[in-house]
Structure formats: C-alpha cells, structure tokens
Short mmCIF file of C-alpha atoms in Angstrom, two decimals:
data_model
loop_
_atom_site.label_atom_id
_atom_site.label_comp_id
_atom_site.label_asym_id
_atom_site.label_seq_id
_atom_site.Cartn_x
_atom_site.Cartn_y
_atom_site.Cartn_z
CA GLY A 778 0.12 -7.77 16.75
CA ALA A 779 0.09 -8.13 13.02
CA VAL A 780 3.70 -6.93 12.43
CA VAL A 781 5.36 -7.47 9.01
CA SER A 782 9.17 -6.80 8.62
CA GLN A 783 11.22 -6.31 5.43
CA HIS A 784 14.99 -6.70 5.10
CA PRO A 785 16.95 -4.83 3.95
CA SER A 786 15.46 -1.42 4.46
CA TRP A 787 17.61 -0.03 1.69
CA VAL A 788 20.12 -1.50 -0.82
CA ILE A 789 22.33 -0.01 -3.39
CA CYS A 790 23.62 -2.33 -6.12
CA LYS A 791 25.44 -2.26 -9.43
CA SER A 792 23.53 -2.73 -12.67
CA GLY A 793 23.43 -6.31 -13.64
CA THR A 794 23.56 -7.85 -10.20
CA SER A 795 20.60 -9.58 -8.26
CA VAL A 796 19.07 -8.40 -5.16
CA LYS A 797 16.98 -10.30 -2.66
CA ILE A 798 14.33 -8.73 -0.45
CA GLU A 799 12.79 -10.47 2.40
CA CYS A 800 9.24 -10.11 3.91
CA ARG A 801 8.43 -11.71 7.12
CA SER A 802 5.16 -11.89 9.21
CA LEU A 803 6.42 -11.77 12.73
CA ASP A 804 3.43 -12.68 14.86
CA PHE A 805 1.03 -14.41 12.48
CA GLN A 806 0.88 -16.96 9.78
CA ALA A 807 0.42 -15.43 6.26
CA THR A 808 -1.24 -17.61 3.78
CA THR A 809 -0.91 -14.90 1.21
CA MET A 810 1.76 -12.24 0.70
CA PHE A 811 1.71 -9.33 -1.80
CA TRP A 812 4.52 -7.33 -3.43
CA TYR A 813 4.01 -3.82 -4.39
CA ARG A 814 6.25 -1.23 -6.12
CA GLN A 815 6.18 2.46 -5.77
CA PHE A 816 7.88 5.00 -7.87
CA PRO A 817 8.53 8.63 -6.60
CA LYS A 818 5.39 10.55 -6.11
CA GLN A 819 3.27 7.76 -7.37
CA SER A 820 0.89 5.33 -5.64
CA LEU A 821 1.48 1.75 -4.90
CA MET A 822 1.21 -0.71 -7.83
CA LEU A 823 0.57 -4.43 -7.19
CA MET A 824 3.30 -6.58 -8.69
CA ALA A 825 2.37 -10.08 -7.66
CA THR A 826 0.40 -12.20 -5.26
CA SER A 827 1.99 -15.17 -3.60
CA ASN A 828 0.40 -17.99 -1.75
CA GLU A 829 2.41 -20.23 0.54
CA GLY A 830 3.64 -23.25 -1.45
CA SER A 831 2.45 -22.08 -4.80
CA LYS A 832 3.78 -20.14 -7.69
CA ALA A 833 3.10 -16.48 -7.61
CA THR A 834 0.53 -14.77 -9.82
CA TYR A 835 2.07 -11.74 -11.46
CA GLU A 836 0.13 -8.71 -12.56
CA GLN A 837 0.01 -7.74 -16.24
CA GLY A 838 3.22 -6.16 -17.39
CA VAL A 839 5.38 -7.55 -14.58
CA GLU A 840 8.09 -9.98 -15.79
CA LYS A 841 8.06 -13.01 -13.78
CA ASP A 842 11.63 -14.17 -14.77
CA LYS A 843 12.98 -10.74 -13.57
CA PHE A 844 11.12 -10.53 -10.36
CA LEU A 845 11.32 -13.89 -8.76
CA ILE A 846 9.08 -14.59 -5.84
CA ASN A 847 9.42 -17.44 -3.38
CA HIS A 848 6.75 -18.03 -0.52
CA ALA A 849 8.34 -20.96 1.00
CA SER A 850 6.87 -20.74 4.47
CA LEU A 851 3.75 -19.18 6.23
CA THR A 852 6.03 -16.42 7.55
CA LEU A 853 8.49 -15.69 4.80
CA SER A 854 8.30 -14.44 1.13
CA THR A 855 11.27 -13.24 -0.80
CA LEU A 856 11.50 -11.02 -3.92
CA THR A 857 14.62 -11.40 -6.07
CA VAL A 858 15.16 -8.63 -8.62
CA THR A 859 17.48 -10.36 -11.21
CA SER A 860 19.86 -8.57 -13.40
CA ALA A 861 18.78 -5.26 -11.94
CA HIS A 862 18.84 -2.10 -14.14
CA PRO A 863 18.52 1.51 -13.09
CA GLU A 864 14.93 1.62 -14.08
CA ASP A 865 14.29 -1.07 -11.42
CA SER A 866 15.18 1.48 -8.79
CA SER A 867 12.03 1.96 -6.62
CA PHE A 868 10.39 1.45 -3.20
CA TYR A 869 9.35 -2.11 -2.75
CA ILE A 870 6.66 -2.92 -0.19
CA CYS A 871 5.17 -6.12 0.88
CA SER A 872 2.07 -6.94 2.75
CA ALA A 873 0.68 -10.16 4.35
CA ARG A 874 -2.65 -11.44 5.39
CA VAL A 875 -4.01 -14.44 7.40
CA ASN A 876 -6.73 -15.38 4.96
CA SER A 877 -8.98 -13.89 2.18
CA ALA A 878 -11.29 -12.32 4.78
CA SER A 879 -8.66 -10.50 6.60
CA GLU A 880 -6.93 -7.04 5.84
CA GLN A 881 -3.43 -6.79 4.65
CA PHE A 882 -0.68 -5.68 6.98
CA PHE A 883 2.19 -3.79 5.29
CA GLY A 884 5.94 -4.00 5.76
CA PRO A 885 8.07 -0.71 6.12
CA GLY A 886 9.37 -1.05 2.53
CA THR A 887 12.77 -1.49 0.94
CA ARG A 888 14.45 1.26 -1.12
CA LEU A 889 16.31 -0.19 -4.08
CA THR A 890 18.90 2.02 -5.93
CA VAL A 891 20.57 0.44 -8.95
CA LEU A 892 23.69 2.27 -10.17
CA LYS B 767 -11.18 -2.47 -14.25
CA GLN B 768 -11.35 -0.87 -10.79
CA GLU B 769 -9.89 2.70 -10.77
CA VAL B 770 -9.39 4.80 -7.64
CA THR B 771 -8.97 8.51 -7.78
CA GLN B 772 -8.26 10.98 -5.04
CA ILE B 773 -9.00 14.67 -4.98
CA PRO B 774 -7.22 16.92 -4.29
CA ALA B 775 -3.80 15.70 -5.33
CA ALA B 776 -2.22 18.19 -2.96
CA LEU B 777 -3.45 20.37 -0.10
CA SER B 778 -1.80 22.90 1.99
CA VAL B 779 -3.68 24.27 5.00
CA PRO B 780 -2.95 26.36 8.16
CA GLU B 781 -2.93 24.46 11.52
CA GLY B 782 -6.34 24.07 13.06
CA GLU B 783 -8.46 23.73 10.08
CA ASN B 784 -10.87 20.86 9.51
CA LEU B 785 -10.36 19.22 6.10
CA VAL B 786 -11.82 16.62 3.88
CA LEU B 787 -10.04 14.28 1.56
CA ASN B 788 -11.94 12.56 -1.20
CA CYS B 789 -11.65 9.12 -2.84
CA SER B 790 -13.78 7.77 -5.64
CA PHE B 791 -13.83 4.35 -7.22
CA THR B 792 -15.42 3.14 -10.38
CA ASP B 793 -16.63 -0.38 -9.34
CA SER B 794 -18.88 -0.34 -6.34
CA ALA B 795 -18.59 -4.07 -5.82
CA ILE B 796 -15.89 -3.65 -3.27
CA TYR B 797 -15.44 -5.68 0.09
CA ASN B 798 -13.69 -3.05 2.21
CA LEU B 799 -12.05 0.32 2.05
CA GLN B 800 -9.16 1.39 3.83
CA TRP B 801 -7.28 4.67 4.49
CA PHE B 802 -3.48 4.81 4.93
CA ARG B 803 -1.02 7.50 5.73
CA GLN B 804 2.49 7.47 4.31
CA ASP B 805 5.28 9.61 5.44
CA PRO B 806 8.06 10.56 2.98
CA GLY B 807 10.27 7.46 2.30
CA LYS B 808 8.40 5.38 4.66
CA GLY B 809 5.87 2.57 4.57
CA LEU B 810 2.16 2.67 5.22
CA THR B 811 0.28 3.24 8.38
CA SER B 812 -3.33 2.01 8.43
CA LEU B 813 -5.63 4.70 9.70
CA LEU B 814 -9.17 3.33 9.24
CA LEU B 815 -10.72 0.25 7.69
CA ILE B 816 -14.40 0.38 6.68
CA GLN B 817 -16.06 -2.86 5.94
CA SER B 818 -18.54 -2.88 3.00
CA SER B 819 -21.60 -3.21 5.43
CA GLN B 820 -20.44 -0.06 7.36
CA ARG B 821 -20.96 3.50 6.48
CA GLU B 822 -18.32 5.15 8.59
CA GLN B 823 -15.46 4.54 11.03
CA THR B 824 -13.87 6.94 13.55
CA SER B 825 -10.57 7.11 15.27
CA GLY B 826 -9.59 10.24 17.41
CA ARG B 827 -9.78 13.25 14.97
CA LEU B 828 -10.23 11.04 11.96
CA ASN B 829 -13.57 10.02 10.53
CA ALA B 830 -13.98 8.04 7.29
CA SER B 831 -17.26 7.52 5.40
CA LEU B 832 -18.20 5.14 2.75
CA ASP B 833 -21.02 5.32 0.19
CA LYS B 834 -20.69 2.29 -2.05
CA SER B 835 -23.55 3.16 -4.33
CA SER B 836 -22.00 6.37 -5.38
CA GLY B 837 -18.45 4.96 -5.30
CA ARG B 838 -17.18 7.52 -2.83
CA SER B 839 -15.33 7.70 0.49
CA THR B 840 -14.24 10.73 2.51
CA LEU B 841 -11.66 11.13 5.21
CA TYR B 842 -12.38 13.98 7.54
CA ILE B 843 -9.48 15.35 9.72
CA ALA B 844 -10.58 17.58 12.45
CA ALA B 845 -8.31 20.33 13.98
CA SER B 846 -5.41 19.54 11.73
CA GLN B 847 -1.88 19.62 13.15
CA PRO B 848 1.61 20.00 11.46
CA GLY B 849 2.11 16.30 12.44
CA ASP B 850 -0.65 15.34 10.08
CA SER B 851 1.48 16.38 7.18
CA ALA B 852 1.86 13.25 4.93
CA THR B 853 0.41 11.52 1.91
CA TYR B 854 -3.00 9.89 2.41
CA LEU B 855 -3.90 6.95 0.34
CA CYS B 856 -7.25 5.24 0.08
CA ALA B 857 -7.36 1.64 -1.21
CA VAL B 858 -10.27 -0.67 -2.03
CA TYR B 859 -10.50 -4.36 -1.62
CA ASN B 860 -11.69 -5.58 -5.00
CA THR B 861 -12.11 -9.36 -5.16
CA ASP B 862 -8.61 -10.63 -4.04
CA LYS B 863 -6.70 -7.48 -4.53
CA LEU B 864 -6.15 -4.11 -2.91
CA ILE B 865 -6.33 -1.22 -5.43
CA PHE B 866 -4.70 2.03 -4.33
CA GLY B 867 -5.72 5.50 -5.12
CA THR B 868 -3.62 8.29 -6.44
CA GLY B 869 -2.99 9.82 -3.08
CA THR B 870 -3.35 13.29 -1.54
CA ARG B 871 -0.25 15.06 -0.34
CA LEU B 872 -1.18 17.09 2.73
CA GLN B 873 0.90 19.86 4.25
CA VAL B 874 -0.28 21.55 7.51
CA PHE B 875 1.70 24.65 8.35
CA PRO B 876 1.91 26.29 11.81
#
C-alpha cells in the first residue's frame, strides 16, 4: 500500500519549452501533495505544497509562474516547468499524504535535463 | 527556522562494521522524525519513522533513536553490508512540512 508514481521518470527537452510531470497516489487519496527539487549531491528542497482543489503554496524563492502546480483530484498533482532553462535541470520528487497526521509517501522522482 | 544537519557527510567502512549516523536539528518542536535511504539517481526509500512520543524504532539491522530535548537522532546500522551503500537522509516533520538533512553518503566495501 501507499504507492506514489511519477511520470515520466526522465525527460530531456530544449531550452524554452514547457515540461509537465505527473504525480499519482495509486492506492490512497491524497489531500496534500508536495513537490521537491534535488540538485546533484544535495538534499531535497521543498518547492511547494498543494492541497486538492486549492492553489499551491510556494516556498520562498520558488517562482509560482514558472513552476505551475495543479492538484485537480485526490490522486493526481502535476508540476509544469514553463519556459525551461538549463538551470532548471534537476531531480524532481513528489510526495503525498492522506492527512496532516500521516507520513508522506514519496514517488520515484523525475530527472529533467534541459539542453 | 528549522535546520537539519547530518554528520558525517561521507563515510567509507569495511563490510561487517557497526556504524552510527548522526542527525541534529535546531528546533526541538518536531512531530516526527524519519530516516530514508536514497540510491544514486533514485527516489527515497523510507527506513524508519519515529513519532515524537517515541525514543527509538528498530527494523532488522537498523535502529533509530530520537532525543527531542537535545535535538538529535542517530541511525545505527549493525553488521554493515555492501548493499547498504547509499545516501542516508534524516528528515523532521516540522509543523506542516518535512525538512530534510544534508545527508550522509555511505560506502561499505567488501
């Protein structure tokens, strides 16, 4: 139980294009999903928190117009990197939880490379 | 602002050794603490979750302890194996967020 999937697992795109990453909770309903970014040899940094049906809450320094988050259902959240640039190349990991008292369950991550 | 630090940053040991990974946090008002393992280029694997009312959790060769008052947690790995080689991350549940530590890269050689 408590499986979270991400799609795609890796993506390569040209600079200036937009990329959408999906995060799904497969066997539970997630009221809250989280998006993290991890640069090489660094730890995970929280980018934003999204609650189903509400606007996402972004961490300081994360551009909401560049990283669009949509949490349209209790099992799906999407992160769209708009007008991607090489510095956006990173490992993006999502997590999901049932409620505020439960632990977060993590997806396998998506490797984004922007050429 | 909660800060989570892990020491050492990297560790290389021969197979069979018992070892301790350290995690410290600056704000003791945490809900839970969790230890994860991350293999290169992969996602996170949850190892142990310690609730704030608990002092330790055990799973197989792993034992994690939590001392909230001193802001510390340790992960003890018994009889280390080459398959234990990975990066180990601790993370604290602080209000509504999970704050990750800096990580310890462990290499166990045969």
